[in-house]
CSV table of C-alpha atoms in Angstrom, one decimal:
chain,number,residue,atom,x,y,z
A,217,MET,CA,53.7,-105.5,64.3
A,218,ASP,CA,51.6,-105.2,67.4
A,219,ASP,CA,51.3,-101.8,68.9
A,220,ASN,CA,52.7,-102.9,72.2
A,221,LEU,CA,55.9,-104.1,70.6
A,222,PRO,CA,58.9,-101.8,70.2
A,223,GLY,CA,59.1,-100.2,66.8
A,224,ARG,CA,62.1,-99.6,64.7
A,225,GLY,CA,62.9,-96.3,66.4
A,226,ASN,CA,63.0,-98.0,69.8
A,227,VAL,CA,65.1,-101.0,68.9
A,228,ALA,CA,68.4,-99.3,69.8
A,229,ALA,CA,66.8,-97.9,73.0
A,230,THR,CA,65.5,-101.4,74.0
A,231,MET,CA,68.9,-103.1,73.3
A,232,GLU,CA,70.7,-100.3,75.2
A,233,ARG,CA,68.4,-101.0,78.3
A,234,ILE,CA,69.2,-104.7,78.0
A,235,LEU,CA,72.9,-103.9,77.9
A,236,TYR,CA,72.6,-101.6,80.9
A,237,GLU,CA,71.0,-104.4,82.9
A,238,VAL,CA,73.6,-106.9,81.9
A,239,LYS,CA,76.4,-104.5,82.7
A,240,LYS,CA,75.1,-104.2,86.3
A,241,VAL,CA,76.6,-107.6,86.7
A,242,VAL,CA,79.2,-108.0,84.0
A,243,VAL,CA,82.1,-105.6,84.2
A,244,GLY,CA,84.0,-104.6,81.0
A,245,GLN,CA,84.0,-107.0,78.0
A,246,ASP,CA,82.3,-104.3,75.9
A,247,HIS,CA,83.3,-106.0,72.6
A,248,PHE,CA,82.0,-109.4,73.8
A,249,LEU,CA,78.7,-107.9,75.1
A,250,GLU,CA,78.1,-106.1,71.8
A,251,ARG,CA,78.6,-109.2,69.8
A,252,VAL,CA,76.2,-111.1,72.1
A,253,LEU,CA,73.5,-108.5,71.4
A,254,VAL,CA,74.3,-108.6,67.6
A,255,ALA,CA,74.0,-112.4,67.5
A,256,THR,CA,70.7,-112.2,69.5
A,257,LEU,CA,69.2,-109.6,67.1
A,258,ALA,CA,70.5,-111.3,64.0
A,259,GLN,CA,69.3,-114.7,65.1
A,260,GLY,CA,72.8,-116.1,64.9
A,261,HIS,CA,75.0,-118.3,67.1
A,262,LEU,CA,78.2,-117.3,68.8
A,263,LEU,CA,81.4,-119.2,69.4
A,264,VAL,CA,83.5,-117.7,72.2
A,265,GLU,CA,87.1,-118.5,73.0
A,266,GLY,CA,88.6,-117.5,76.3
A,267,VAL,CA,90.1,-118.8,79.4
A,268,PRO,CA,87.8,-119.7,82.3
A,269,GLY,CA,86.5,-117.1,84.7
A,270,LEU,CA,85.7,-114.3,82.2
A,271,ALA,CA,82.0,-114.1,82.8
A,272,LYS,CA,80.9,-116.0,79.7
A,273,THR,CA,78.3,-118.0,81.5
A,274,LEU,CA,77.2,-115.1,83.7
A,275,THR,CA,76.6,-112.9,80.6
A,276,VAL,CA,74.2,-115.4,78.9
A,277,LYS,CA,72.4,-116.1,82.2
A,278,THR,CA,71.9,-112.4,82.9
A,279,LEU,CA,70.8,-111.8,79.3
A,280,ALA,CA,68.1,-114.5,79.7
A,281,GLN,CA,66.8,-112.7,82.8
A,282,THR,CA,66.5,-109.4,81.0
A,283,ILE,CA,64.3,-110.9,78.2
A,284,ARG,CA,62.4,-113.2,80.5
A,285,GLY,CA,63.6,-116.2,78.6
A,286,SER,CA,64.7,-119.7,79.5
A,287,PHE,CA,68.4,-120.4,80.0
A,288,ARG,CA,70.2,-123.8,79.9
A,289,ARG,CA,73.8,-124.6,80.4
A,290,ILE,CA,75.3,-127.9,79.1
A,291,GLN,CA,78.8,-128.9,80.3
A,292,PHE,CA,80.3,-130.8,77.4
A,293,THR,CA,82.4,-133.8,78.6
A,294,PRO,CA,83.9,-136.8,76.7
A,295,ASP,CA,81.2,-139.2,78.1
A,296,LEU,CA,78.3,-137.1,76.8
A,297,VAL,CA,75.9,-138.8,74.3
A,298,PRO,CA,73.6,-137.0,71.8
A,299,ALA,CA,70.5,-138.0,73.8
A,300,ASP,CA,71.8,-135.9,76.7
A,301,LEU,CA,71.5,-132.9,74.4
A,302,VAL,CA,68.4,-133.2,72.3
A,303,CYS,CA,65.9,-135.6,73.6
A,304,THR,CA,65.4,-139.3,74.4
A,305,ARG,CA,62.6,-141.9,74.1
A,306,ILE,CA,61.3,-143.4,77.4
A,307,TYR,CA,59.3,-146.6,77.4
A,308,ASN,CA,56.3,-146.8,79.8
A,309,GLN,CA,55.8,-150.3,80.9
A,310,LYS,CA,52.3,-149.7,82.1
A,311,THR,CA,51.0,-148.3,78.8
A,312,GLY,CA,53.4,-150.1,76.5
A,313,GLU,CA,54.1,-146.8,74.8
A,314,PHE,CA,57.1,-144.5,74.3
A,315,SER,CA,57.2,-140.9,75.4
A,316,THR,CA,59.7,-138.2,74.5
A,317,SER,CA,61.7,-136.4,77.1
A,318,LEU,CA,63.0,-133.1,75.6
A,319,GLY,CA,66.6,-132.2,76.3
A,320,PRO,CA,68.3,-129.0,77.5
A,321,VAL,CA,68.6,-127.6,73.9
A,322,PHE,CA,64.9,-126.5,74.2
A,323,ALA,CA,65.7,-123.1,75.7
A,324,ASN,CA,65.9,-119.5,74.4
A,325,LEU,CA,69.5,-119.1,75.3
A,326,LEU,CA,71.7,-122.2,75.3
A,327,LEU,CA,75.3,-122.2,76.7
A,328,ALA,CA,77.4,-125.1,75.3
A,329,ASP,CA,80.3,-124.9,77.7
A,330,GLU,CA,83.7,-126.2,76.4
A,331,ILE,CA,82.0,-127.6,73.4
A,332,ASN,CA,85.2,-129.1,72.1
A,333,ARG,CA,85.4,-131.5,75.0
A,334,ALA,CA,82.7,-133.8,73.6
A,335,PRO,CA,83.2,-136.2,70.7
A,336,ALA,CA,82.1,-135.4,67.2
A,337,LYS,CA,78.8,-137.3,67.3
A,338,VAL,CA,77.7,-135.1,70.2
A,339,GLN,CA,78.8,-131.9,68.6
A,340,SER,CA,77.1,-132.9,65.4
A,341,ALA,CA,73.8,-133.4,67.3
A,342,LEU,CA,73.7,-129.7,67.6
A,343,LEU,CA,73.8,-129.2,63.8
A,344,GLU,CA,70.1,-129.7,63.1
A,345,VAL,CA,69.2,-127.6,66.1
A,346,MET,CA,71.4,-124.7,65.2
A,347,GLN,CA,70.5,-124.6,61.5
A,348,GLU,CA,66.8,-125.8,61.4
A,349,ARG,CA,65.9,-124.9,65.0
A,350,GLN,CA,64.2,-128.2,65.4
A,351,VAL,CA,64.9,-131.8,66.6
A,352,THR,CA,63.7,-134.9,64.9
A,353,ILE,CA,63.4,-138.2,66.7
A,354,ALA,CA,61.5,-141.3,65.8
A,355,GLY,CA,60.0,-139.4,62.8
A,356,GLU,CA,58.6,-136.7,65.0
A,357,THR,CA,59.8,-133.1,64.8
A,358,PHE,CA,60.0,-130.7,67.8
A,359,ARG,CA,60.6,-127.0,67.3
A,360,VAL,CA,62.9,-125.2,69.8
A,361,PRO,CA,61.4,-122.0,71.4
A,362,GLU,CA,61.8,-118.6,69.7
A,363,PRO,CA,64.1,-116.8,69.9
A,364,PHE,CA,66.9,-119.4,70.0
A,365,VAL,CA,70.6,-118.5,70.4
A,366,VAL,CA,73.4,-120.9,71.0
A,367,MET,CA,76.6,-119.6,72.6
A,368,ALA,CA,79.4,-122.2,72.7
A,369,THR,CA,82.7,-121.7,74.6
A,370,GLN,CA,86.2,-123.1,74.0
A,371,ASN,CA,89.1,-123.0,76.3
A,372,PRO,CA,92.3,-122.1,74.4
A,373,ILE,CA,94.8,-123.2,77.0
A,374,GLU,CA,93.8,-126.8,77.4
A,375,THR,CA,93.9,-128.8,74.2
A,376,GLU,CA,94.6,-132.2,75.6
A,377,GLY,CA,91.5,-134.5,75.5
A,378,THR,CA,89.6,-132.1,73.2
A,379,TYR,CA,88.0,-132.8,69.8
A,380,PRO,CA,88.1,-130.2,67.0
A,381,LEU,CA,84.7,-129.0,65.9
A,382,PRO,CA,83.5,-130.4,62.5
A,383,GLU,CA,83.8,-127.7,59.8
A,384,ALA,CA,80.1,-128.1,59.1
A,385,GLN,CA,79.3,-127.1,62.6
A,386,VAL,CA,81.9,-124.3,62.8
A,387,ASP,CA,80.3,-122.7,59.8
A,388,ARG,CA,77.0,-122.5,61.6
A,389,PHE,CA,78.3,-120.0,64.1
A,390,MET,CA,77.7,-116.5,62.9
A,391,MET,CA,80.8,-115.2,64.8
A,392,LYS,CA,83.8,-116.3,66.8
A,393,VAL,CA,84.7,-113.8,69.5
A,394,LEU,CA,88.0,-113.8,71.4
A,395,VAL,CA,87.5,-112.8,75.1
A,396,GLY,CA,90.6,-111.5,76.9
A,397,TYR,CA,91.4,-110.6,80.5
A,398,PRO,CA,89.9,-107.5,82.1
A,399,SER,CA,92.1,-104.5,83.1
A,400,GLU,CA,93.2,-104.1,86.7
A,401,ASP,CA,90.5,-101.4,87.3
A,402,GLU,CA,87.8,-103.6,85.8
A,403,GLU,CA,89.0,-106.6,87.9
A,404,ARG,CA,88.8,-104.6,91.1
A,405,VAL,CA,85.2,-103.7,90.3
A,406,ILE,CA,84.5,-107.3,89.5
A,407,VAL,CA,85.7,-108.5,92.9
A,408,GLU,CA,83.7,-105.8,94.7
A,409,ARG,CA,80.5,-106.8,92.9
A,410,MET,CA,80.9,-110.5,93.2
A,411,THR,CA,81.8,-110.3,96.9
A,412,GLY,CA,79.0,-107.8,97.7
A,413,PRO,CA,75.2,-108.0,97.9
A,414,ALA,CA,73.4,-109.7,95.1
A,415,ILE,CA,72.5,-107.3,92.3
A,416,ALA,CA,68.9,-107.4,91.0
A,417,VAL,CA,68.5,-107.5,87.2
A,418,ALA,CA,65.3,-106.0,85.8
A,419,THR,CA,63.3,-107.6,82.9
A,420,VAL,CA,63.5,-105.2,80.0
A,421,THR,CA,61.5,-107.1,77.4
A,422,THR,CA,59.8,-110.5,76.7
A,423,THR,CA,60.7,-113.2,74.2
A,424,GLU,CA,57.8,-112.2,72.0
A,425,GLN,CA,59.0,-108.6,71.9
A,426,LEU,CA,62.5,-109.8,71.2
A,427,ALA,CA,61.3,-111.9,68.3
A,428,ALA,CA,59.6,-108.7,66.9
A,429,LEU,CA,62.9,-106.9,67.2
A,430,GLN,CA,64.6,-109.7,65.3
A,431,ARG,CA,62.0,-109.3,62.5
A,432,GLU,CA,62.6,-105.6,62.5
A,433,CYS,CA,66.3,-106.2,62.2
A,434,ARG,CA,65.9,-108.0,58.9
A,435,ARG,CA,64.2,-104.9,57.4
A,436,GLY,CA,67.3,-102.8,57.7
A,437,TYR,CA,68.6,-101.4,54.4
A,438,VAL,CA,71.8,-102.7,53.0
A,439,ASP,CA,73.3,-101.0,50.0
A,440,PRO,CA,74.2,-103.4,47.1
A,441,ALA,CA,77.7,-102.0,47.2
A,442,LEU,CA,78.1,-103.4,50.8
A,443,ILE,CA,76.8,-106.8,49.8
A,444,ASP,CA,79.3,-106.8,46.9
A,445,TYR,CA,82.0,-105.8,49.4
A,446,GLY,CA,81.1,-108.8,51.6
A,447,VAL,CA,81.2,-111.1,48.6
A,448,ARG,CA,84.6,-109.8,47.6
A,449,LEU,CA,86.0,-110.3,51.1
A,450,ALA,CA,84.8,-113.9,51.2
A,451,ALA,CA,86.1,-114.6,47.7
A,452,ALA,CA,89.5,-113.2,48.6
A,453,THR,CA,89.9,-115.8,51.4
A,454,ARG,CA,89.4,-118.5,48.8
A,455,GLU,CA,91.6,-117.0,46.0
A,456,PRO,CA,94.0,-114.5,47.6
A,457,HIS,CA,95.9,-114.2,44.3
A,458,ARG,CA,92.9,-112.3,42.8
A,459,VAL,CA,93.5,-109.4,45.1
A,460,GLY,CA,97.3,-109.4,44.7
A,461,LEU,CA,98.0,-111.7,47.7
A,462,ALA,CA,99.4,-114.7,45.9
A,463,ASP,CA,101.8,-115.4,48.8
A,464,LEU,CA,98.8,-116.1,51.1
A,465,SER,CA,97.5,-119.0,49.0
A,466,ARG,CA,100.0,-121.4,50.6
A,467,TYR,CA,98.6,-120.4,54.1
A,468,ILE,CA,94.9,-121.0,53.4
A,469,SER,CA,93.7,-124.5,52.6
A,470,PHE,CA,90.0,-123.5,52.5
A,471,GLY,CA,88.4,-120.0,52.6
A,472,ALA,CA,85.1,-118.8,53.9
A,473,SER,CA,81.8,-120.2,52.6
A,474,PRO,CA,78.9,-118.2,51.1
A,475,ARG,CA,77.3,-118.6,54.6
A,476,ALA,CA,80.0,-116.2,55.8
A,477,THR,CA,78.8,-113.5,53.5
A,478,ILE,CA,75.2,-114.0,54.6
A,479,HIS,CA,76.2,-113.9,58.3
A,480,LEU,CA,78.3,-110.8,57.7
A,481,ILE,CA,75.4,-108.8,56.2
A,482,GLU,CA,72.9,-110.1,58.8
A,483,ALA,CA,75.2,-109.2,61.6
A,484,ALA,CA,75.9,-105.7,60.1
A,485,ARG,CA,72.2,-105.0,60.0
A,486,ALA,CA,72.0,-105.9,63.7
A,487,LEU,CA,75.1,-103.8,64.6
A,488,ALA,CA,73.6,-100.8,62.7
A,489,LEU,CA,70.4,-101.0,64.7
A,490,LEU,CA,72.4,-101.2,67.9
A,491,ARG,CA,74.1,-98.0,66.8
A,492,GLY,CA,70.8,-96.3,66.2
A,493,ARG,CA,70.5,-96.7,62.4
A,494,ASP,CA,68.2,-98.7,60.1
A,495,TYR,CA,70.8,-98.8,57.3
A,496,VAL,CA,74.2,-100.3,57.2
A,497,LEU,CA,77.4,-98.3,56.7
A,498,PRO,CA,80.8,-99.7,55.6
A,499,GLU,CA,82.2,-99.4,59.1
A,500,ASP,CA,79.6,-101.8,60.3
A,501,VAL,CA,80.8,-104.5,57.9
A,502,ILE,CA,84.5,-103.7,58.5
A,503,ASP,CA,84.0,-103.9,62.3
A,504,LEU,CA,82.4,-107.3,62.1
A,505,ALA,CA,84.5,-109.0,59.3
A,506,PRO,CA,87.2,-110.4,61.6
A,507,ASP,CA,84.7,-112.0,64.0
A,508,VAL,CA,82.7,-113.5,61.1
A,509,LEU,CA,85.6,-114.8,59.1
A,510,ARG,CA,88.3,-115.9,61.6
A,511,HIS,CA,86.8,-119.4,62.4
A,512,ARG,CA,86.0,-120.1,58.7
A,513,LEU,CA,89.5,-120.1,57.4
A,514,VAL,CA,91.2,-123.5,57.4
A,515,LEU,CA,94.9,-122.8,57.7
A,516,SER,CA,97.6,-125.0,56.1
A,517,TYR,CA,100.4,-126.7,58.1
A,518,GLU,CA,102.8,-124.2,56.4
A,519,ALA,CA,100.8,-121.3,58.1
A,520,LEU,CA,101.1,-122.9,61.5
A,521,ALA,CA,104.8,-123.5,60.9
A,522,ASP,CA,105.4,-119.9,59.9
A,523,GLY,CA,103.4,-118.6,62.9
A,524,GLN,CA,100.5,-117.2,60.9
A,525,ASN,CA,97.0,-117.0,62.3
A,526,ALA,CA,93.6,-116.3,60.8
A,527,ASP,CA,93.4,-112.7,62.2
A,528,ALA,CA,96.7,-111.7,60.6
A,529,LEU,CA,95.6,-113.1,57.2
A,530,ILE,CA,92.2,-111.5,57.4
A,531,LYS,CA,93.8,-108.1,58.2
A,532,LYS,CA,96.0,-108.4,55.0
A,533,ILE,CA,93.0,-109.4,52.9
A,534,MET,CA,90.9,-106.5,54.2
A,535,GLN,CA,93.7,-104.1,53.4
A,536,SER,CA,93.7,-105.4,49.8
A,537,VAL,CA,89.9,-105.3,49.3
A,538,PRO,CA,88.8,-101.6,49.4
A,539,ALA,CA,85.6,-100.8,51.2
A,540,PRO,CA,82.9,-98.9,49.2
A,541,VAL,CA,82.5,-95.2,49.7
A,542,LYS,CA,80.0,-94.4,52.5
A,543,PRO,CA,76.6,-94.0,50.9
A,544,LEU,CA,75.0,-90.5,51.1
A,545,GLN,CA,72.1,-90.2,53.5
A,546,ASN,CA,69.7,-89.1,50.7
A,547,HIS,CA,70.7,-92.1,48.6
A,548,VAL,CA,69.9,-94.4,51.6
A,549,ALA,CA,66.5,-92.7,52.1
A,550,TYR,CA,65.7,-93.0,48.4
A,551,ALA,CA,66.7,-96.6,48.0
A,552,ARG,CA,65.2,-98.1,51.2
A,553,PRO,CA,61.5,-97.8,50.2
A,554,ALA,CA,62.2,-99.4,46.9
A,555,ALA,CA,64.0,-102.3,48.6
A,556,GLN,CA,61.1,-102.9,51.0
A,557,SER,CA,58.2,-102.6,48.5
């Protein structure tokens, strides 16, 4: 790592400064903001569900300012076509050649607003970008800028005229975060800030430095017992009877994929760094599990008829899958060099 880039000891301080700048504008929503930073550090994508007016767009736009990165917002509508997202070929009559015009996905932070309002072919156009971080058109491949984070929003109160996201795309999102209304005190501060003078947001870091922080994040130590815990959680969503929850089998048509376990461990590393540690503790995994798993469970019609939801089922599964004992500090210090050598 370059000398001018933040080292491991400064990762938490740098992210704390970013959060401080974002919270100059965004009031409350601590859980949501923490998950945005986790996704940014872990190079994951975020699916956000909440009613309009809860500062989802403002959060991503402000975050882009703090890292001196590019920000694009795409309003998904039923008449959108894939070329509106990725890129299109333009024919030049003078030269007789085609040129490529890159679409709005070529940004550091991409906000896909109300993603479920566009048809499946448009939603699927994001698949290659989200997974491979590139776009291929006419045999030519274009890489998106680094870092690259997609935050997609869904409106839970208007389902008419919407299209459910393909399961293959839902699985690409590292987490699904539910955003609720602010408290009365928070809403009072929101009104005062939004109706007052514009607030200046300082640049904390650059995209190059953020990319270095992301690489540093992947070096965080994860005890094998925690990886095993993540595997057992994901497996329990597929076969609940193996953890003594046979009655849940009729509620879950499909459980979490192995990508859920990968995302859970990657997100736990990022959360540990935000909390000032370069090793993961059980509480990091436990804290993130609902956000990582809730959108990956495909519930049966019987679950919907009985009023069951993914969060309630995940809570029961986590109660039946014991977390490992917190590793001792000297064990972490001993095991980390061996894992990195």
